[in-house]
Coordinates of C-alpha atoms and ligand atoms in Angstrom, one line a residue:
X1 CA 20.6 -0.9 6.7
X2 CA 22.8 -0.5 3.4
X3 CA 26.6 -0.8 4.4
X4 CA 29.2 1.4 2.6
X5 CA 31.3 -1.0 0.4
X6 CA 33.9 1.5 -0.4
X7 CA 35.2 4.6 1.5
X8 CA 34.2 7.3 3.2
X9 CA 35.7 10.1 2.4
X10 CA 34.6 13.0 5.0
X11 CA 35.2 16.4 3.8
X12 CA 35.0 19.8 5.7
X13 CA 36.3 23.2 5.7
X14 CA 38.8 22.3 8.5
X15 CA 40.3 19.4 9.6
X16 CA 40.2 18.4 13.3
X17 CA 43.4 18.5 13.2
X18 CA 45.1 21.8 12.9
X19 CA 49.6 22.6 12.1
X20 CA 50.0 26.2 14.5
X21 CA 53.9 27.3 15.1
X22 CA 54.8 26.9 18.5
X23 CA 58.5 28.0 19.3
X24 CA 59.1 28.5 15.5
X25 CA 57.7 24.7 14.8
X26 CA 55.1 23.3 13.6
X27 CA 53.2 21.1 15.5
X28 CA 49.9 19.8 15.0
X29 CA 47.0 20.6 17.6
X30 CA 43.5 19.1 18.2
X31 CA 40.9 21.6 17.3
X32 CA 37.7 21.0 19.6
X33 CA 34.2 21.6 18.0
X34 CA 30.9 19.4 17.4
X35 CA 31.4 17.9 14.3
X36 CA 35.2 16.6 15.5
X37 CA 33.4 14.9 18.3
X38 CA 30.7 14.2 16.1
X39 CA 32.3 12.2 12.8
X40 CA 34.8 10.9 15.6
X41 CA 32.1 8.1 16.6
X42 CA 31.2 7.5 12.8
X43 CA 35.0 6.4 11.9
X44 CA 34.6 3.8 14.3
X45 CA 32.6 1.4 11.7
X46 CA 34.4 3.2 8.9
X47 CA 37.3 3.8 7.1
X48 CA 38.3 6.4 4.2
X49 CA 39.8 10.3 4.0
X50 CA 38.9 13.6 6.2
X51 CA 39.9 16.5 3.8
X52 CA 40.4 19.3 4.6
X53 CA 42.2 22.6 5.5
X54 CA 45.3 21.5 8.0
X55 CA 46.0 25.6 8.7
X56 CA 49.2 27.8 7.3
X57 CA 51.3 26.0 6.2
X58 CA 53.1 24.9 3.3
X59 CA 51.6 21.6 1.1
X60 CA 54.5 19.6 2.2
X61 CA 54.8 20.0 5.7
X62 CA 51.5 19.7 6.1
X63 CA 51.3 16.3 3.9
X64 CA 54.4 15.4 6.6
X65 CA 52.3 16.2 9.7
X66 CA 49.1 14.7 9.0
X67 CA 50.6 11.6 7.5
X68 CA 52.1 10.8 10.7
X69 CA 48.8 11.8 12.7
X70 CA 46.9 8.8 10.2
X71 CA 48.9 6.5 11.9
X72 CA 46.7 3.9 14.3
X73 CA 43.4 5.4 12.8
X74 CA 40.5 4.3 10.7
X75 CA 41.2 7.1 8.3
X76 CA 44.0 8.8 6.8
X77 CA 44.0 13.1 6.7
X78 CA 43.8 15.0 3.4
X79 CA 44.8 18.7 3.6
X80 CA 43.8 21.4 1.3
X81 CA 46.0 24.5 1.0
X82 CA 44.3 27.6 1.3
X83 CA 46.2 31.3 1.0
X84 CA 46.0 33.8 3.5
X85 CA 43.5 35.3 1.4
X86 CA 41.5 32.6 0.6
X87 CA 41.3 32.3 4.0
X88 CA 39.6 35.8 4.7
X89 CA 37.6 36.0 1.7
X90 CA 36.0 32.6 1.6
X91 CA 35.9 31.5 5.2
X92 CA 35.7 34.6 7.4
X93 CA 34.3 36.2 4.6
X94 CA 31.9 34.2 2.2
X95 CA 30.8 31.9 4.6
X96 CA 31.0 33.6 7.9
X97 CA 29.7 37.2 7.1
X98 CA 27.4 36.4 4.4
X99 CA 26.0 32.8 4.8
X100 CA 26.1 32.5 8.9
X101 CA 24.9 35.8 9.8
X102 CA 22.3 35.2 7.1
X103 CA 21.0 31.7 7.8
X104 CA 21.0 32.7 11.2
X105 CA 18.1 35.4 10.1
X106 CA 20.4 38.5 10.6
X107 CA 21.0 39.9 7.3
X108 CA 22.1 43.3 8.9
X109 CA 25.0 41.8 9.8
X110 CA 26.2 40.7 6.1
X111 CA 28.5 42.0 3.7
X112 CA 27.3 41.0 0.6
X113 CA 31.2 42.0 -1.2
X114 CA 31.2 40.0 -4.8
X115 CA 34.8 39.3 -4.6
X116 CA 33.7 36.8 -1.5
X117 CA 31.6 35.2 -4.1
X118 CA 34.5 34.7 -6.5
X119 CA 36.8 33.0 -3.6
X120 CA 33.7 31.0 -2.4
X121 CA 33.5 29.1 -5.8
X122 CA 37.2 28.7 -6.6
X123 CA 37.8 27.3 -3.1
X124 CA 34.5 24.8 -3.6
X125 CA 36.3 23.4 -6.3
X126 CA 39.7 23.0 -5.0
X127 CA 38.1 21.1 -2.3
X128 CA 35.9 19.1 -4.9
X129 CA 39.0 18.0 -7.2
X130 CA 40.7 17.0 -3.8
X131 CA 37.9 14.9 -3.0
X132 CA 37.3 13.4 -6.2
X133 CA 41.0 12.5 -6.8
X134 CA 40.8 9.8 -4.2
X135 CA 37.2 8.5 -4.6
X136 CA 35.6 5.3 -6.5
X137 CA 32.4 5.1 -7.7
X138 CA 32.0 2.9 -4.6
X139 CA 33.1 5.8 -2.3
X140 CA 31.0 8.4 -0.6
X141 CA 31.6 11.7 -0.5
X142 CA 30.2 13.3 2.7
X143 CA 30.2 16.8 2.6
X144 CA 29.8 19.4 6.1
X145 CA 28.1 22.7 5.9
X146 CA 27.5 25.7 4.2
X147 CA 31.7 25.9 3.5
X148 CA 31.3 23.7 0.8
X149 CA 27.6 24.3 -1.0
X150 CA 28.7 24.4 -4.5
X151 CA 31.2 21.3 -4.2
X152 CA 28.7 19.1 -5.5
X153 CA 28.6 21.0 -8.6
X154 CA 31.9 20.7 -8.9
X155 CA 32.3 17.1 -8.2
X156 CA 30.0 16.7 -11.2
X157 CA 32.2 18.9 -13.3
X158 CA 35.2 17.0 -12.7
X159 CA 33.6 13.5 -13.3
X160 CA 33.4 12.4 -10.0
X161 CA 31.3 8.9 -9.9
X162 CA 31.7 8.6 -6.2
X163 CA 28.3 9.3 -4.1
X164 CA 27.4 12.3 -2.6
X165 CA 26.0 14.2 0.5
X166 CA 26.0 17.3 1.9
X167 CA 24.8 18.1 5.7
X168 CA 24.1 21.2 7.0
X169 CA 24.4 21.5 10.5
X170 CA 23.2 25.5 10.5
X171 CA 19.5 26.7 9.7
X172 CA 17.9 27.2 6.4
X173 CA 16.1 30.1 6.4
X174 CA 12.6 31.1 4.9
X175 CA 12.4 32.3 1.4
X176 CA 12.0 35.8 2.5
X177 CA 15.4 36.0 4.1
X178 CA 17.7 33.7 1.6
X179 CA 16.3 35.6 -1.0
X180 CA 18.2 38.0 0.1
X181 CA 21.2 36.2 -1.2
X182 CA 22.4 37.7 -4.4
X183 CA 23.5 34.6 -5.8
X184 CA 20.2 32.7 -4.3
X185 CA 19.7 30.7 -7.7
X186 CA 23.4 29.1 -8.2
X187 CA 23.4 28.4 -4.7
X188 CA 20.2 26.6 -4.9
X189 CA 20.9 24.9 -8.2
X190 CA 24.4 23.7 -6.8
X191 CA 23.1 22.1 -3.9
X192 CA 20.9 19.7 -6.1
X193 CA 23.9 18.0 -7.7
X194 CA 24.4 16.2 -4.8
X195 CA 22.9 13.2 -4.7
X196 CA 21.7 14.0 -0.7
X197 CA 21.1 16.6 1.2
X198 CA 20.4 16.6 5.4
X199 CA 19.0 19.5 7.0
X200 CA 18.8 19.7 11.0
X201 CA 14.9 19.8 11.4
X202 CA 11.7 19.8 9.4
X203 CA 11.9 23.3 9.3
X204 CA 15.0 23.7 8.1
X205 CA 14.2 21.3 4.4
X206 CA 10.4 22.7 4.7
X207 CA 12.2 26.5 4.2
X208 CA 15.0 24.6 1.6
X209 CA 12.3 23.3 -0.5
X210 CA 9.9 26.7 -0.1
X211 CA 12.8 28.6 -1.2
X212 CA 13.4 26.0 -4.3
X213 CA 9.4 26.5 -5.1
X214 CA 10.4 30.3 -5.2
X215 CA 14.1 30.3 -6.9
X216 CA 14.3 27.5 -8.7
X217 CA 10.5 26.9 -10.2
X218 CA 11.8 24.2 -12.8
X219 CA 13.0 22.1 -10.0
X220 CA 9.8 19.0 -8.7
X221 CA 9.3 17.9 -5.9
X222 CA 7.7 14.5 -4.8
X223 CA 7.1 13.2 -1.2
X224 CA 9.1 10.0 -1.0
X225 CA 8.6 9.1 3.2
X226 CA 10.9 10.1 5.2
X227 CA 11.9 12.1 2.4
X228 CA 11.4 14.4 -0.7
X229 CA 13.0 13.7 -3.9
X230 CA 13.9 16.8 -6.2
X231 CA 14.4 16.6 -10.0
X232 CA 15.8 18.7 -12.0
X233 CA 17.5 18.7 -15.5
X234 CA 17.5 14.3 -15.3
X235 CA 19.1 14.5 -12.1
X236 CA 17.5 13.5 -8.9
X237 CA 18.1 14.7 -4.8
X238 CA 17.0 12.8 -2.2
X239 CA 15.9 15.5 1.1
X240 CA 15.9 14.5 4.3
X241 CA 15.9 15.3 7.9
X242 CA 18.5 14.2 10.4
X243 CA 19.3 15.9 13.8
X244 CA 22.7 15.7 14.6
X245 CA 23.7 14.4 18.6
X246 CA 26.4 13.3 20.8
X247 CA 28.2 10.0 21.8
X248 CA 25.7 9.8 25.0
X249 CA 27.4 7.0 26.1
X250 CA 30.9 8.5 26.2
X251 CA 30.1 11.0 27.6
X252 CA 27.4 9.5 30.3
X253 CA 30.6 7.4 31.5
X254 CA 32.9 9.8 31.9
X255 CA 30.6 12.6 33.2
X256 CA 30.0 9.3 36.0
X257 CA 33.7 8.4 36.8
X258 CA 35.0 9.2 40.0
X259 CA 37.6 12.1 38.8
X260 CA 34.9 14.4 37.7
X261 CA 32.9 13.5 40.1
X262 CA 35.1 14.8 42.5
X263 CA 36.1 18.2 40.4
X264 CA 32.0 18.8 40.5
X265 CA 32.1 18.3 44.5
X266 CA 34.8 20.3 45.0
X267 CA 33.5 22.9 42.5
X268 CA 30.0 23.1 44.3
X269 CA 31.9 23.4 47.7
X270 CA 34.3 26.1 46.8
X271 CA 30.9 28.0 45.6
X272 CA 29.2 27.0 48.8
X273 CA 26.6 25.0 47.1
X274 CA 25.2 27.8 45.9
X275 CA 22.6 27.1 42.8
X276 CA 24.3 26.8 39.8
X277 CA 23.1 28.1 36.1
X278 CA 25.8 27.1 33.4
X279 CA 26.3 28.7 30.0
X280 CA 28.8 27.0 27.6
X281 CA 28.9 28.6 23.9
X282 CA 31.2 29.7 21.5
X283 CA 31.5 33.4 21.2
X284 CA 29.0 34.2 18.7
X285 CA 26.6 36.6 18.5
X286 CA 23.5 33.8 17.3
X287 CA 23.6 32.3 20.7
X288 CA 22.2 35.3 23.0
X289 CA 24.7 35.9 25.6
X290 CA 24.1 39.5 25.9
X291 CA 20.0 37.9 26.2
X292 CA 20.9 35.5 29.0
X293 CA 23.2 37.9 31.2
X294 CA 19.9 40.2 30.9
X295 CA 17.8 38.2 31.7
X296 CA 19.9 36.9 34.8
X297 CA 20.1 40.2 36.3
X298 CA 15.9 40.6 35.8
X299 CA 16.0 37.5 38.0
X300 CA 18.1 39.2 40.8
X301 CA 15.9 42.1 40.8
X302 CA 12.7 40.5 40.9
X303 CA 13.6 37.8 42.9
X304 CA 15.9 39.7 45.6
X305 CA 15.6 36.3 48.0
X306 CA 17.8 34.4 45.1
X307 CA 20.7 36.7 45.5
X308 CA 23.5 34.7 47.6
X309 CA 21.6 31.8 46.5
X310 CA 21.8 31.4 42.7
X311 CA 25.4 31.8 40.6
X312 CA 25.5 31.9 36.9
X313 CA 28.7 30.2 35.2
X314 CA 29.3 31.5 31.9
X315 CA 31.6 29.6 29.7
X316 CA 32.9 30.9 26.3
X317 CA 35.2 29.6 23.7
X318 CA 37.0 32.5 21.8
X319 CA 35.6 32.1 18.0
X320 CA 36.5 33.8 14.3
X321 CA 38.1 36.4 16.4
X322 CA 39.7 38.6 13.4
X323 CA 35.7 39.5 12.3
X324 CA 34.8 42.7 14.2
X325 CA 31.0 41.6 14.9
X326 CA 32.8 39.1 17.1
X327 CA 35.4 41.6 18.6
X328 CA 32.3 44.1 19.3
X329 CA 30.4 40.9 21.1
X330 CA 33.5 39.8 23.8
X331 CA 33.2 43.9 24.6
X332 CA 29.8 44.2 25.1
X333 CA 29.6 40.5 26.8
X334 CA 32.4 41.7 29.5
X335 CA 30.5 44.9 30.3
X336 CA 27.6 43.6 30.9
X337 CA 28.8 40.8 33.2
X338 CA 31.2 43.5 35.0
X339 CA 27.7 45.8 35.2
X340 CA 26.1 43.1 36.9
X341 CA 28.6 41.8 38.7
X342 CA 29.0 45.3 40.0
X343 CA 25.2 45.6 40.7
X344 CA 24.4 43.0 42.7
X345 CA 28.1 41.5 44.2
X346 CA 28.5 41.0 48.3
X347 CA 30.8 39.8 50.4
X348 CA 31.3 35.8 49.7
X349 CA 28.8 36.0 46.3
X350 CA 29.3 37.0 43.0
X351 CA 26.9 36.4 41.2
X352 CA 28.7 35.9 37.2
X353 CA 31.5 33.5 37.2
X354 CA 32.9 34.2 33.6
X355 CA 35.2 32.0 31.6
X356 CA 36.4 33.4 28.3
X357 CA 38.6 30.1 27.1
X358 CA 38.5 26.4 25.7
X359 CA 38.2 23.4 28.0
X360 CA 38.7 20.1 28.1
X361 CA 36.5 17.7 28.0
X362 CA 37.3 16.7 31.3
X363 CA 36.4 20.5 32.8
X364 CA 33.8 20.7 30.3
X365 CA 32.1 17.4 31.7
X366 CA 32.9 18.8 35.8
X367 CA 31.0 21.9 35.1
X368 CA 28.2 20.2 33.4
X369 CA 27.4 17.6 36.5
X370 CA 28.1 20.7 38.6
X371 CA 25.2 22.5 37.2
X372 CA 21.4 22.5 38.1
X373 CA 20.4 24.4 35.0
X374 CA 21.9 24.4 31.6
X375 CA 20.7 27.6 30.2
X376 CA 20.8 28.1 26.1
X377 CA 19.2 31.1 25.1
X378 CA 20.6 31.6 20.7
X379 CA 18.6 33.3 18.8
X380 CA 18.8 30.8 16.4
X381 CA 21.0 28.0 16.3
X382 CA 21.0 24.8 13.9
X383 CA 20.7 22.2 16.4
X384 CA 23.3 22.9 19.9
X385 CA 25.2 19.9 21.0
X386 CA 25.7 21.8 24.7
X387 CA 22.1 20.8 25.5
X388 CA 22.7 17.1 24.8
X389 CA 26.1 17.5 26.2
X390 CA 24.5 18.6 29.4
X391 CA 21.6 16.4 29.7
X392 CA 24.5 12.9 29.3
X393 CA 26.2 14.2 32.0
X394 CA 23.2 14.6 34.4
X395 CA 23.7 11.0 35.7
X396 CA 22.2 11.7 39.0
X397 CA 19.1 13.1 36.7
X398 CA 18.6 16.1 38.5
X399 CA 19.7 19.0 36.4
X400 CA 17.2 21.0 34.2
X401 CA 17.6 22.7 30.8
X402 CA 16.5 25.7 29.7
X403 CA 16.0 26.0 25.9
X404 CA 15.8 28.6 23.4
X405 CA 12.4 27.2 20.9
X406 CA 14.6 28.6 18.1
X407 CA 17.4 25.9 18.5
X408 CA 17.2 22.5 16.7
X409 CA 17.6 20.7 20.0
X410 CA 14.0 22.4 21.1
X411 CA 12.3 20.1 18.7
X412 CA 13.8 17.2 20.3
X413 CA 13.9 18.1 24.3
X414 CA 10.6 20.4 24.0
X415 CA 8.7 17.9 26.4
X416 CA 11.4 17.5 28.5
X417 CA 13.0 21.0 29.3
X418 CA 11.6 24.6 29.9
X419 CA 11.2 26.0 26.2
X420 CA 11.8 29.9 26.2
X421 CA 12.0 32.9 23.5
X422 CA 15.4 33.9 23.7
X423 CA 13.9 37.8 23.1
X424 CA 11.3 37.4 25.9
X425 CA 14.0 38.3 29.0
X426 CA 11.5 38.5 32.0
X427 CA 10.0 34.6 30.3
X428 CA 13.8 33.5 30.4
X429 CA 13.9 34.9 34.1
X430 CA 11.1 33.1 35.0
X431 CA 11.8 29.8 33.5
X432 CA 15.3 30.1 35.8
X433 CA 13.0 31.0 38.7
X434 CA 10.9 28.0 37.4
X435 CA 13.8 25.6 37.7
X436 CA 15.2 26.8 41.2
X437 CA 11.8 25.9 42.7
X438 CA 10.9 23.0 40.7
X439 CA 10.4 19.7 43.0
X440 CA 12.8 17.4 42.6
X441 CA 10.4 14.6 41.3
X442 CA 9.4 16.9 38.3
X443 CA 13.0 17.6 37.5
X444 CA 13.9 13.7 37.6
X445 CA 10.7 12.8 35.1
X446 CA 11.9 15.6 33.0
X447 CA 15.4 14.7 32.7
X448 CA 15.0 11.1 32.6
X449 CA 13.0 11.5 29.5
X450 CA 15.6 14.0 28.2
X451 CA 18.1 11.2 28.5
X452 CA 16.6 8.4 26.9
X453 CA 15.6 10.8 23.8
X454 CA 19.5 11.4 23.3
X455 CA 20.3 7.7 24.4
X456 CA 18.2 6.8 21.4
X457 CA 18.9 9.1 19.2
X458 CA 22.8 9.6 19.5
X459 CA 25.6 10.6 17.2
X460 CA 26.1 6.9 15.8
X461 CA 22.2 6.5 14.6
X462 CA 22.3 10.0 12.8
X463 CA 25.5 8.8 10.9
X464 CA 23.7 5.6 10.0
X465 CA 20.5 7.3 8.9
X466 CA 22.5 9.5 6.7
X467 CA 24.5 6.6 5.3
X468 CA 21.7 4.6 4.8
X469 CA 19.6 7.3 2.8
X470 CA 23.0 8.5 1.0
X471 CA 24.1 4.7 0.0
X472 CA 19.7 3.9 -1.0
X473 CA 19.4 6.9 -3.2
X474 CA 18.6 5.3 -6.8
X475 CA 20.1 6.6 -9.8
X476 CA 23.4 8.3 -9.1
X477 CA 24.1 10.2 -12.3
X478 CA 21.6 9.4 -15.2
X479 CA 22.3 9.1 -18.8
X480 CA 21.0 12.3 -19.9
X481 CA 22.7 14.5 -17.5
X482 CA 26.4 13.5 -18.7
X483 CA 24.8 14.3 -22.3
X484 CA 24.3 18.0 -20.3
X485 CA 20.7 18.0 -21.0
X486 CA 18.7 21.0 -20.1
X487 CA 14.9 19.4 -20.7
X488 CA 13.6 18.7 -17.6
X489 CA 12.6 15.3 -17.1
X490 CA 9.3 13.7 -15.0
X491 CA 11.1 11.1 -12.8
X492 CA 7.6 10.2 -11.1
X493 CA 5.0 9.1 -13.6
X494 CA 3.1 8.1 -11.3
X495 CA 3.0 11.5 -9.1
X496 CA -0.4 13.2 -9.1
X497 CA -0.1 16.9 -9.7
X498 CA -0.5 18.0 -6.3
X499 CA 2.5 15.5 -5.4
X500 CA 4.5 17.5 -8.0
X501 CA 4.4 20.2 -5.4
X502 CA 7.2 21.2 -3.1
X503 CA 5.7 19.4 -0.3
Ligands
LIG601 P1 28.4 25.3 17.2 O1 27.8 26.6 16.8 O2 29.8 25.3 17.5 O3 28.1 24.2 16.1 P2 27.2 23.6 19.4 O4 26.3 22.6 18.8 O5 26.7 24.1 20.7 O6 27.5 24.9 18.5 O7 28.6 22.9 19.6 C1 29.6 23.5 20.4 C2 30.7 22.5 20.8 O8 31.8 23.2 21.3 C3 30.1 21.6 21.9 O9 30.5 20.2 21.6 C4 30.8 22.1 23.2 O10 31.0 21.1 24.1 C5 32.0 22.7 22.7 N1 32.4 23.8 23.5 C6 31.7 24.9 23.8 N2 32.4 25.7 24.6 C7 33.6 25.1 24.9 C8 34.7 25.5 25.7 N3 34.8 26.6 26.4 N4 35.7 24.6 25.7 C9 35.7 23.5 24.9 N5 34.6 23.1 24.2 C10 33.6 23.9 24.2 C11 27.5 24.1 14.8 C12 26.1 24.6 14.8 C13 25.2 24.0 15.8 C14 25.2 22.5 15.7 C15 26.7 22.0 15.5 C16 26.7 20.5 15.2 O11 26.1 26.1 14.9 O12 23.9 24.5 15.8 O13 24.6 21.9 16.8 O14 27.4 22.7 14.6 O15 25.9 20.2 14.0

């Protein structure tokens, strides 16, 4: 395992920090989310820079602010201004209505406007000279998701010596569907001047290097266990696969301490122990909300002996609220759960309990041990934390999870949890009916298994696996690609043909 000598400097669109007015001041909030949670454990063993964007505000109150939340951590905060309009046409509008609904396989729901494309690049390289002004050759520059795809690029552009990564933690779709993408090729070709890039699941690079194969034919790909290795132009990009998890034991202890065992108790008896299916997800319309309230009222009308018996919790965190695809899915979410609750409600049962705000991780943590089926139903998600989330907090080992097979997590917890198709509503009704009978014994196996997968494979080993490959990738900038040559060079001499494929 090779150890960073220098920094790490972390960069993402947001910060997990975040200035908001309150009473006409500005304060700085926490901002909950996976990767917060996530890079939290990895500063730990650590030290170096988070950039990124603190909110609205002006440079120096912000410098102010987040200087003074650095102090007593591992890592200092770097903020990068963004203008009201940057904001709209490069996060809500670049990356969350053309690259998310895309890579999520839903290219009805884009708006391919070129003027997001213009923002998109000037913002990637803001962010790259902010990184790159702070980092050594010894350094590494980790950057998160599909914000900041063309930083790399830039980082080369402005000298930057440091090394590089980039993680995506969305899908990459199939050739047929990023094609799509008008500007497919610079996207593609950007990507490859980091020195790393980690995708979720096989799938994910398998699709990333199909679509290269397609897009970007002068690009050559050798296998290189675990990995691929991609040259192109005398610069090489190491390809790998690393699923993303949780802090099992952080959670697992404080899912097991006395105070939320008692908020799960008390939960359970104010419901009168009724069987409990939980729901937590942002509001987005990838993760099949609108699919699992469906499919929970096929259950109640198939299965008329589970009404008074069987309640569904649905938790949602408001999300990118100012893009109408998200406005449009809170509308149609609250009919449906009034429909149904107006369908099937009697006197001391109702069957949706609906939530529509953020939790702490305290509540969060109650409702998970209070639950006996987690139920994630997205029609595609990258790899959902709320199933490992659930599965640490199941210390009495008796929950069960129901899984979309179009998540990242399905790959992981397939043997352990009832795999569905998130379109298939009468299969997700069953798998629920499947769980409320299930014997205990089979739900104990199951789980058990489900917990030592995530115990093993937590948030800390994914950050090592990423460091080590980032920090054991040979050859950070060669020679010829400073001289800007355009000749592709064979960096395998020893690669037979076939090898030369995109594997
Ligand atoms: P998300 O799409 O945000 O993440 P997910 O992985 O499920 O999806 O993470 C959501 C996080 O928000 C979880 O940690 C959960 O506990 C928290 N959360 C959900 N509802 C909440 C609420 N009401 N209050 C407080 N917290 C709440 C993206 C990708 C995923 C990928 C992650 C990490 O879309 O596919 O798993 O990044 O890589």
């Amino acid at each position: 395992m090779k150890l960073l000598e220098g920094r790490l400097i972390a960069v993402s669109n947001r910060l997990p920090v975040e200035v908001k007015f309150r009473a006409g001041h500005p304060r700085l909030s926490q901002s909950a989310g996976g990767l917060a949670t996530a890079l939290d454990s990895i500063w730990r063993n650590s030290h170096g820079v988070w950039v990124g964007w603190a909110g609205s505000v002006d440079s120096e109150t912000a410098a102010n602010l987040l200087q003074k939340a650095s102090r007593g951590r591992s890592y200092s905060f770097k903020g990068v201004p963004l203008t009201r309009d940057e904001i709209s046409k490069f996060y809500s509008g670049f990356a969350n209505e053309i690259i998310w609904p895309l890579f999520h396989d839903m290219p009805s729901r884009c708006d391919f406007d070129p003027e997001f494309w213009e923002v998109y690049q000037r913002v990637n390289r803001r962010f790259a000279q902010a990184a790159a002004e702070m980092a050594s050759s010894k350094d590494l520059i980790w950057a998160h998701d599909y914000h900041l795809m063309l930083m790399g690029k830039y980082l080369r552009e402005v000298g930057s010596t440091a090394h590089t990564g980039f993680f995506l933690h969305i899908p990459f779709p199939a050739p047929d569907m990023f094609e799509k993408l008008p500007w497919r090729r610079q996207i593609l070709r950007a990507l490859l001047q980091y020195q790393l890039l980690g995708f979720q699941t096989d799938r994910d690079r398998y699709n990333f290097l199909s679509c290269l194969e397609r897009i970007v034919p002068e690009a050559t790909s050798v296998r290189d266990d675990p990995y691929n290795t991609v040259a192109l132009e005398g610069l090489r990009t190491r390809v790998g696969t690393f699923p993303i998890s949780i802090a099992f034991e952080e959670f697992a202890n404080h899912a097991a301490s006395q105070e939320v065992e008692a908020g799960a108790n008390q939960f359970r008896h104010e419901l009168n122990n009724k069987f409990l299916v939980l729901g937590v997800d942002r509001m987005d319309y990838t993760k099949g909300i609108p699919e699992r309230l469906k499919a929970f009222r096929i259950l109640l009308r198939r299965y008329p002996e589970l009404r008074h018996r069987v309640t569904l919790l649905q938790v949602v965190v408001p999300s990118r609220e100012e893009i109408p695809n998200y406005k449009e899915l809170r509308r149609e979410v609250e009919l449906l759960v009034s429909q149904i609750n107006g369908e099937f409600t009697e006197s001391g049962w109702v069957p949706i309990h609906y939530m529509h705000r953020n939790l702490t991780r305290k509540q969060l943590l109650t409702y998970y041990r209070a639950a006996d089926i987690a139920i994630i139903t997205s029609l595609k998600d990258g790899m959902n934390l709320v199933a490992k989330e659930f599965c640490a907090a199941q210390v009495d080992e008796c929950g069960v999870v129901v899984i979309s097979e179009f998540t990242g997590a399905a790959a992981e917890l397939q043997h352990g949890a009832l795999v569905v198709n998130p379109n298939d509503l009468a299969g997700i009704a069953e798998a629920i009916y499947r769980a409320c009978v299930m014997p205990v014994e089979e739900k104990r196996a199951r789980m058990r298994l489900l917990r030592d997968i995530i115990r093993t494979h937590n948030v800390q080993s994914w950050a090592d696996a990423f460091l080590n490959a980032a920090l054991t990738t040979e050859s950070a900038i060669p020679a010829k690609a400073h001289e800007g040559s355009q000749r592709d060079i064979p960096l395998i001499a020893s690669a037979s043909s076939q090898d030369q494929r995109i594997a």
